[in-house]
């Protein structure tokens, strides 16, 4: 029986005409994408500039991060090529997403994670979704190096963002932003780790403007979808990428051997999409910058406490960065700004509880005590 025509069937169905996928291919989907674009009016008011800020809340994807956009494409492609197993290195979210799509497709999934440096929620996802979790005594970059080797010695398909289908799926977030706003934003602010997502957004914004990005080696497949696509809008945003200070190779200008940050999702020293990300920033007239862990955590808190939007630390860096750049005048007043909140706050409950300042009032189980607690805190 066909699904009802009103059912949202995921981003491949929605944007099929712009994706490299054959019509007969069986799609592996969890109905990812179509995430909310949430106005951050309290935040804009607090900054005091005449700006409109929207958050693309990618934590609302089925496994709680933007990775699902790329994973539906990568796993669909891998299965269509006959793969029976996939593999990835991960700081957490990629493993959670890969495990979910592999479960859905009925294939094996191997994930390499850095020992002790992955948020609890992500580990729980990878484990219960039946992937083989391989914890290495090393960091993400070590894992990435080993995964690339494994693909040459074992029948496993890599689903990290070096897989071009990943970026093709992830570019749809930019499409959705333009579709909802009716135009491209003036600035798009985004966290940068392995640098796939900033590259994918640039491809998406460029395609919608009818422009092929100069460095388009990200999975264009002329067989199923080739330029020129019809333009939907005439402009592209300035792309701004933010990194954690202890893990900021794009600021240093070279890989970092021992990256460190509380935002474990972006604890990456040797980004694989180095050239693509630089191309996105240069072509768009944008920039990279870094923020300290304290600034990242403060932004996570502010966003949760003043907008009710709970994202993970790595995502909050986009808000921390855009507020600072607005204050400094790098982002012009009057602008339309979008930012990507890449993952849900529930991914990393430990960090949230630790930094919420023990906001709990303990009282005996009687109504007088509770009443006092209420009146004291009104
Ligand atoms: C929440 O899961 O690399 O710059 O292995 O989980 O495209 O790498 C995660 C990356 C930002 C950075 N925000 O995106 C992984 C992994 C969150 C993330 C990033 C990640 P890229």
Short mmCIF file of C-alpha atoms and ligand atoms in Angstrom, two decimals:
data_model
loop_
_atom_site.label_atom_id
_atom_site.label_comp_id
_atom_site.label_asym_id
_atom_site.label_seq_id
_atom_site.Cartn_x
_atom_site.Cartn_y
_atom_site.Cartn_z
CA UNK A 1 0.00 0.00 0.00
CA UNK A 2 1.33 3.46 -0.86
CA UNK A 3 1.84 5.93 2.00
CA UNK A 4 -0.73 8.74 2.19
CA UNK A 5 0.21 11.59 -0.12
CA UNK A 6 0.32 14.01 2.83
CA UNK A 7 3.04 12.00 4.58
CA UNK A 8 6.43 13.71 4.64
CA UNK A 9 8.82 11.10 3.29
CA UNK A 10 12.20 12.64 3.99
CA UNK A 11 14.57 14.93 2.15
CA UNK A 12 15.42 12.59 -0.71
CA UNK A 13 11.80 12.53 -1.88
CA UNK A 14 11.45 16.26 -1.33
CA UNK A 15 14.59 17.31 -3.20
CA UNK A 16 15.08 14.33 -5.47
CA UNK A 17 15.46 16.49 -8.61
CA UNK A 18 18.58 18.08 -7.13
CA UNK A 19 20.13 14.93 -5.69
CA UNK A 20 22.29 12.29 -7.37
CA UNK A 21 19.92 9.40 -7.00
CA UNK A 22 18.45 7.04 -9.58
CA UNK A 23 14.67 6.81 -9.74
CA UNK A 24 14.64 3.04 -9.11
CA UNK A 25 16.89 3.22 -6.02
CA UNK A 26 15.33 2.05 -2.77
CA UNK A 27 15.49 4.97 -0.34
CA UNK A 28 16.62 4.37 3.26
CA UNK A 29 14.95 7.12 5.26
CA UNK A 30 13.81 8.06 8.75
CA UNK A 31 11.84 11.04 7.40
CA UNK A 32 14.77 13.32 8.24
CA UNK A 33 14.93 17.00 7.34
CA UNK A 34 12.07 19.50 7.31
CA UNK A 35 13.37 20.85 10.63
CA UNK A 36 12.07 24.02 12.26
CA UNK A 37 13.53 27.43 11.53
CA UNK A 38 13.03 29.12 14.89
CA UNK A 39 13.10 32.92 15.27
CA UNK A 40 15.41 34.00 18.12
CA UNK A 41 13.71 37.31 18.88
CA UNK A 42 14.66 37.45 22.57
CA UNK A 43 18.29 37.02 21.62
CA UNK A 44 18.11 39.65 18.87
CA UNK A 45 16.49 42.09 21.29
CA UNK A 46 19.18 41.43 23.90
CA UNK A 47 21.94 42.14 21.40
CA UNK A 48 20.16 45.40 20.69
CA UNK A 49 20.83 45.54 16.98
CA UNK A 50 18.10 45.71 14.39
CA UNK A 51 18.54 42.18 13.12
CA UNK A 52 16.44 39.11 12.49
CA UNK A 53 17.99 35.86 13.70
CA UNK A 54 16.71 32.37 12.90
CA UNK A 55 18.03 29.05 14.17
CA UNK A 56 17.81 26.02 11.92
CA UNK A 57 17.30 23.51 14.71
CA UNK A 58 18.87 20.34 13.37
CA UNK A 59 18.50 18.70 16.76
CA UNK A 60 14.96 17.98 15.57
CA UNK A 61 16.16 15.34 13.12
CA UNK A 62 15.29 11.69 13.95
CA UNK A 63 18.60 10.93 15.69
CA UNK A 64 18.96 14.45 17.05
CA UNK A 65 21.54 15.94 14.70
CA UNK A 66 22.12 17.19 11.15
CA UNK A 67 24.02 13.99 10.37
CA UNK A 68 20.77 12.30 9.34
CA UNK A 69 20.59 14.45 6.21
CA UNK A 70 23.85 13.06 4.94
CA UNK A 71 23.26 9.58 6.27
CA UNK A 72 20.01 8.96 4.35
CA UNK A 73 21.96 9.66 1.14
CA UNK A 74 25.14 7.78 2.08
CA UNK A 75 23.36 4.66 3.31
CA UNK A 76 20.87 4.67 0.44
CA UNK A 77 23.80 4.80 -1.99
CA UNK A 78 25.87 2.19 -0.11
CA UNK A 79 22.96 -0.27 -0.05
CA UNK A 80 22.17 0.33 -3.71
CA UNK A 81 25.79 -0.54 -4.53
CA UNK A 82 25.43 -3.80 -2.61
CA UNK A 83 27.31 -2.88 0.59
CA UNK A 84 26.50 -5.08 3.56
CA UNK A 85 28.42 -2.97 6.10
CA UNK A 86 29.28 0.65 6.75
CA UNK A 87 31.98 2.22 8.90
CA UNK A 88 32.74 5.65 10.34
CA UNK A 89 34.95 7.46 12.81
CA UNK A 90 32.94 9.75 15.02
CA UNK A 91 32.87 12.24 17.83
CA UNK A 92 29.39 10.84 18.48
CA UNK A 93 26.66 12.15 16.22
CA UNK A 94 27.82 10.46 13.04
CA UNK A 95 27.94 7.13 14.88
CA UNK A 96 24.41 7.62 16.26
CA UNK A 97 23.09 8.43 12.80
CA UNK A 98 25.02 5.71 10.96
CA UNK A 99 23.82 3.11 13.47
CA UNK A 100 20.19 4.16 12.97
CA UNK A 101 20.24 4.06 9.17
CA UNK A 102 22.17 0.78 9.15
CA UNK A 103 19.56 -0.72 11.47
CA UNK A 104 16.84 0.48 9.12
CA UNK A 105 18.64 -0.98 6.11
CA UNK A 106 19.47 -4.26 7.88
CA UNK A 107 23.23 -3.96 7.39
CA UNK A 108 26.21 -3.96 9.78
CA UNK A 109 27.62 -0.76 11.19
CA UNK A 110 31.07 -0.24 12.72
CA UNK A 111 31.83 2.97 14.58
CA UNK A 112 35.21 4.11 15.88
CA UNK A 113 34.93 6.51 18.79
CA UNK A 114 37.55 8.31 20.89
CA UNK A 115 37.85 6.84 24.37
CA UNK A 116 35.98 8.79 27.04
CA UNK A 117 35.29 11.79 24.79
CA UNK A 118 31.83 11.05 23.49
CA UNK A 119 28.64 12.44 25.03
CA UNK A 120 26.48 9.90 26.79
CA UNK A 121 23.36 10.26 24.64
CA UNK A 122 25.30 9.58 21.46
CA UNK A 123 26.94 6.48 22.91
CA UNK A 124 23.54 5.20 24.04
CA UNK A 125 22.18 5.63 20.51
CA UNK A 126 25.05 3.84 18.81
CA UNK A 127 24.84 0.95 21.28
CA UNK A 128 21.10 0.32 21.33
CA UNK A 129 20.82 0.65 17.57
CA UNK A 130 23.05 -2.38 17.27
CA UNK A 131 26.26 -1.03 15.81
CA UNK A 132 29.64 -2.47 16.71
CA UNK A 133 31.20 0.25 18.85
CA UNK A 134 34.99 0.23 18.68
CA UNK A 135 36.52 2.54 21.25
CA UNK A 136 40.07 3.58 20.39
CA UNK A 137 42.74 5.01 22.67
CA UNK A 138 43.07 8.03 20.45
CA UNK A 139 41.08 10.98 19.11
CA UNK A 140 38.72 11.46 16.16
CA UNK A 141 41.59 12.16 13.77
CA UNK A 142 43.24 8.84 14.67
CA UNK A 143 39.90 7.14 14.06
CA UNK A 144 39.49 8.83 10.69
CA UNK A 145 42.93 7.69 9.56
CA UNK A 146 42.19 4.08 10.56
CA UNK A 147 38.73 4.09 8.94
CA UNK A 148 40.24 5.15 5.62
CA UNK A 149 42.62 2.19 5.89
CA UNK A 150 39.85 -0.25 6.80
CA UNK A 151 37.89 0.55 3.66
CA UNK A 152 40.83 -0.77 1.64
CA UNK A 153 41.16 -4.05 3.57
CA UNK A 154 37.55 -4.95 4.48
CA UNK A 155 34.17 -4.87 2.67
CA UNK A 156 32.92 -1.74 4.45
CA UNK A 157 31.67 1.54 2.96
CA UNK A 158 32.84 4.76 4.64
CA UNK A 159 29.98 7.04 5.68
CA UNK A 160 32.04 9.90 7.07
CA UNK A 161 31.62 13.18 5.20
CA UNK A 162 34.51 12.31 2.86
CA UNK A 163 31.74 10.24 1.27
CA UNK A 164 30.40 12.77 -1.28
CA UNK A 165 26.81 11.60 -0.86
CA UNK A 166 26.90 12.90 2.72
CA UNK A 167 27.42 16.50 1.58
CA UNK A 168 24.77 16.09 -1.10
CA UNK A 169 22.21 15.20 1.57
CA UNK A 170 23.38 17.93 3.92
CA UNK A 171 23.04 20.67 1.30
CA UNK A 172 19.24 20.31 1.61
CA UNK A 173 19.30 22.24 4.90
CA UNK A 174 20.25 25.34 2.91
CA UNK A 175 17.39 24.63 0.47
CA UNK A 176 14.92 24.44 3.35
CA UNK A 177 16.10 27.76 4.80
CA UNK A 178 15.60 29.54 1.48
CA UNK A 179 12.29 27.78 0.86
CA UNK A 180 10.96 28.97 4.22
CA UNK A 181 12.34 32.52 4.15
CA UNK A 182 11.61 33.08 0.48
CA UNK A 183 15.15 34.40 0.08
CA UNK A 184 18.71 33.60 1.13
CA UNK A 185 19.90 35.01 4.47
CA UNK A 186 22.58 37.72 4.51
CA UNK A 187 24.79 35.66 6.83
CA UNK A 188 24.85 32.01 7.75
CA UNK A 189 26.70 31.08 10.95
CA UNK A 190 27.71 27.48 11.59
CA UNK A 191 29.97 25.36 13.83
CA UNK A 192 32.98 23.79 12.11
CA UNK A 193 34.58 20.47 13.06
CA UNK A 194 35.42 18.13 10.23
CA UNK A 195 34.16 20.95 7.97
CA UNK A 196 31.72 18.93 5.87
CA UNK A 197 28.60 20.82 6.90
CA UNK A 198 29.80 24.34 6.09
CA UNK A 199 30.87 23.00 2.70
CA UNK A 200 27.50 21.35 2.13
CA UNK A 201 25.55 24.50 3.04
CA UNK A 202 27.63 26.49 0.57
CA UNK A 203 26.84 23.99 -2.16
CA UNK A 204 23.14 24.23 -1.29
CA UNK A 205 23.00 28.02 -1.14
CA UNK A 206 24.98 28.22 -4.38
CA UNK A 207 22.75 25.77 -6.21
CA UNK A 208 19.66 27.69 -5.18
CA UNK A 209 21.27 30.85 -6.56
CA UNK A 210 21.94 29.03 -9.83
CA UNK A 211 25.69 29.14 -9.25
CA UNK A 212 28.01 26.16 -9.28
CA UNK A 213 30.51 26.66 -6.45
CA UNK A 214 34.07 26.82 -7.72
CA UNK A 215 35.19 23.82 -5.70
CA UNK A 216 32.32 21.53 -6.47
CA UNK A 217 34.05 18.21 -5.96
CA UNK A 218 31.33 17.20 -3.55
CA UNK A 219 29.47 14.49 -5.26
CA UNK A 220 28.07 16.04 -8.38
CA UNK A 221 26.90 13.21 -10.45
CA UNK A 222 26.01 14.34 -13.91
CA UNK A 223 24.08 11.17 -14.57
CA UNK A 224 21.14 12.09 -12.34
CA UNK A 225 21.40 15.80 -11.63
CA UNK A 226 23.60 18.23 -13.47
CA UNK A 227 23.99 21.97 -13.63
CA UNK A 228 22.37 24.23 -14.40
CA UNK A 229 19.57 23.82 -11.87
CA UNK A 230 16.88 26.48 -11.97
CA UNK A 231 17.74 29.38 -9.64
CA UNK A 232 15.36 29.92 -6.74
CA UNK A 233 16.93 33.08 -5.37
CA UNK A 234 19.46 35.64 -6.59
CA UNK A 235 21.76 35.94 -3.58
CA UNK A 236 23.99 33.79 -1.39
CA UNK A 237 24.85 34.41 2.28
CA UNK A 238 28.21 35.28 3.77
CA UNK A 239 29.40 32.04 5.40
CA UNK A 240 30.85 32.30 8.90
CA UNK A 241 32.44 29.23 10.54
CA UNK A 242 33.18 28.96 14.25
CA UNK A 243 35.61 26.63 15.99
CA UNK A 244 36.41 25.93 19.62
CA UNK A 245 39.58 27.73 20.71
CA UNK A 246 41.37 24.52 21.74
CA UNK A 247 40.42 22.85 18.50
CA UNK A 248 40.71 25.50 15.81
CA UNK A 249 42.86 24.36 12.87
CA UNK A 250 41.18 26.85 10.50
CA UNK A 251 42.33 29.70 12.72
CA UNK A 252 45.81 28.23 13.18
CA UNK A 253 46.08 27.56 9.46
CA UNK A 254 47.26 24.00 10.03
CA UNK A 255 46.08 20.76 11.69
CA UNK A 256 46.10 20.61 15.50
CA UNK A 257 47.70 17.50 16.99
CA UNK A 258 45.89 17.41 20.34
CA UNK A 259 42.52 19.18 19.98
CA UNK A 260 40.65 19.82 23.23
CA UNK A 261 37.24 21.35 23.98
CA UNK A 262 34.14 20.78 26.11
CA UNK A 263 32.25 20.72 22.80
CA UNK A 264 33.35 17.13 22.10
CA UNK A 265 31.38 16.99 18.83
CA UNK A 266 33.89 19.39 17.26
CA UNK A 267 37.02 18.10 18.99
CA UNK A 268 38.69 17.60 15.59
CA UNK A 269 42.22 18.70 14.70
CA UNK A 270 42.57 17.59 11.11
CA UNK A 271 39.39 18.49 9.17
CA UNK A 272 38.83 16.35 6.09
CA UNK A 273 36.97 19.02 4.09
CA UNK A 274 39.76 21.60 4.48
CA UNK A 275 39.77 22.92 0.90
CA UNK A 276 35.99 22.86 0.48
CA UNK A 277 35.43 24.83 3.68
CA UNK A 278 38.06 27.43 2.74
CA UNK A 279 36.44 27.75 -0.67
CA UNK A 280 33.02 28.35 0.94
CA UNK A 281 34.39 31.04 3.24
CA UNK A 282 36.49 32.76 0.55
CA UNK A 283 33.85 32.67 -2.20
CA UNK A 284 31.20 34.03 0.15
CA UNK A 285 33.36 36.78 1.63
CA UNK A 286 33.08 35.16 5.06
CA UNK A 287 35.48 34.24 7.82
CA UNK A 288 36.45 31.68 10.47
CA UNK A 289 36.78 32.55 14.12
CA UNK A 290 37.16 30.75 17.43
CA UNK A 291 35.46 30.89 20.82
CA UNK A 292 36.53 29.66 24.24
CA UNK A 293 34.77 26.85 26.07
CA UNK A 294 33.43 29.41 28.56
CA UNK A 295 31.86 31.43 25.72
CA UNK A 296 30.38 28.28 24.18
CA UNK A 297 28.79 27.16 27.45
CA UNK A 298 27.46 30.65 28.20
CA UNK A 299 25.73 30.70 24.80
CA UNK A 300 24.25 27.25 25.40
CA UNK A 301 22.84 28.47 28.72
CA UNK A 302 21.50 31.74 27.31
CA UNK A 303 19.80 30.03 24.42
CA UNK A 304 18.15 27.47 26.69
CA UNK A 305 17.15 29.96 29.39
CA UNK A 306 15.95 32.83 27.20
CA UNK A 307 14.62 31.09 24.10
CA UNK A 308 13.76 27.60 25.34
CA UNK A 309 16.01 26.10 22.72
CA UNK A 310 18.30 23.39 24.12
CA UNK A 311 21.18 22.54 21.81
CA UNK A 312 24.45 20.79 22.49
CA UNK A 313 27.62 22.82 23.22
CA UNK A 314 29.07 22.40 19.72
CA UNK A 315 25.91 23.94 18.28
CA UNK A 316 25.84 26.86 20.70
CA UNK A 317 29.14 28.06 19.30
CA UNK A 318 27.26 29.43 16.26
CA UNK A 319 25.14 31.62 18.53
CA UNK A 320 28.12 32.68 20.64
CA UNK A 321 29.97 33.65 17.49
CA UNK A 322 27.17 35.54 15.80
CA UNK A 323 26.39 37.56 18.92
CA UNK A 324 30.05 38.51 19.25
CA UNK A 325 30.37 39.41 15.57
CA UNK A 326 27.20 41.51 15.77
CA UNK A 327 28.55 43.33 18.81
CA UNK A 328 31.87 43.93 17.06
CA UNK A 329 30.11 45.21 13.94
CA UNK A 330 31.47 42.45 11.70
CA UNK A 331 27.88 41.45 10.97
CA UNK A 332 25.99 44.49 9.71
CA UNK A 333 22.92 45.84 11.54
CA UNK A 334 19.70 45.27 9.64
CA UNK A 335 20.83 41.82 8.50
CA UNK A 336 18.87 38.62 8.15
CA UNK A 337 20.99 36.01 9.93
CA UNK A 338 20.54 32.26 10.09
CA UNK A 339 22.55 29.84 12.18
CA UNK A 340 22.62 26.08 12.38
CA UNK A 341 22.04 24.43 15.73
CA UNK A 342 23.61 21.15 14.67
CA UNK A 343 22.58 18.86 17.53
CA UNK A 344 20.11 18.49 20.41
CA UNK A 345 21.04 19.36 23.97
CA UNK A 346 19.79 15.99 25.20
CA UNK A 347 22.80 14.41 23.51
CA UNK A 348 25.01 15.64 26.32
CA UNK A 349 23.05 15.77 29.58
CA UNK A 350 26.20 15.63 31.75
CA UNK A 351 27.55 18.94 30.47
CA UNK A 352 24.13 20.59 30.74
CA UNK A 353 23.59 19.54 34.35
CA UNK A 354 27.16 20.41 35.31
CA UNK A 355 26.87 23.92 33.96
CA UNK A 356 23.31 24.70 35.05
CA UNK A 357 24.64 25.76 38.45
CA UNK A 358 22.86 23.11 40.51
CA UNK A 359 19.54 24.86 39.88
CA UNK A 360 17.57 22.62 42.21
CA UNK A 361 15.82 23.51 45.47
CA UNK A 362 15.59 20.64 47.97
CA UNK A 363 12.77 20.76 50.51
CA UNK A 364 10.79 18.33 52.68
CA UNK A 365 7.67 16.81 51.09
CA UNK A 366 5.19 19.25 52.63
CA UNK A 367 3.21 22.06 51.09
CA UNK A 368 4.55 24.81 53.37
CA UNK A 369 8.09 24.12 52.30
CA UNK A 370 7.16 24.00 48.63
CA UNK A 371 5.15 27.21 48.97
CA UNK A 372 8.15 28.93 50.54
CA UNK A 373 10.36 27.69 47.71
CA UNK A 374 7.92 29.16 45.18
CA UNK A 375 7.57 32.53 46.88
CA UNK A 376 11.35 32.81 47.40
CA UNK A 377 11.93 32.28 43.72
CA UNK A 378 9.19 34.27 42.03
C1 LIG B 1 26.68 18.69 16.89
O1 LIG B 1 29.88 12.99 14.66
O2 LIG B 1 32.25 14.95 13.18
O3 LIG B 1 32.13 20.50 10.45
O4 LIG B 1 31.86 12.46 14.03
O5 LIG B 1 28.22 16.58 15.85
O6 LIG B 1 30.52 18.96 9.33
O7 LIG B 1 32.16 18.07 10.96
C2 LIG B 1 30.35 15.70 14.32
C3 LIG B 1 30.39 16.99 13.94
C4 LIG B 1 28.95 20.34 14.53
C5 LIG B 1 30.73 19.69 13.00
N1 LIG B 1 28.00 20.12 15.44
O8 LIG B 1 30.27 19.46 11.70
C6 LIG B 1 30.97 13.30 14.20
C7 LIG B 1 31.27 14.69 13.84
C8 LIG B 1 27.75 18.87 15.88
C9 LIG B 1 28.49 17.80 15.39
C10 LIG B 1 29.71 19.33 14.01
C11 LIG B 1 29.52 18.03 14.45
P1 LIG B 1 31.33 19.24 10.53
#
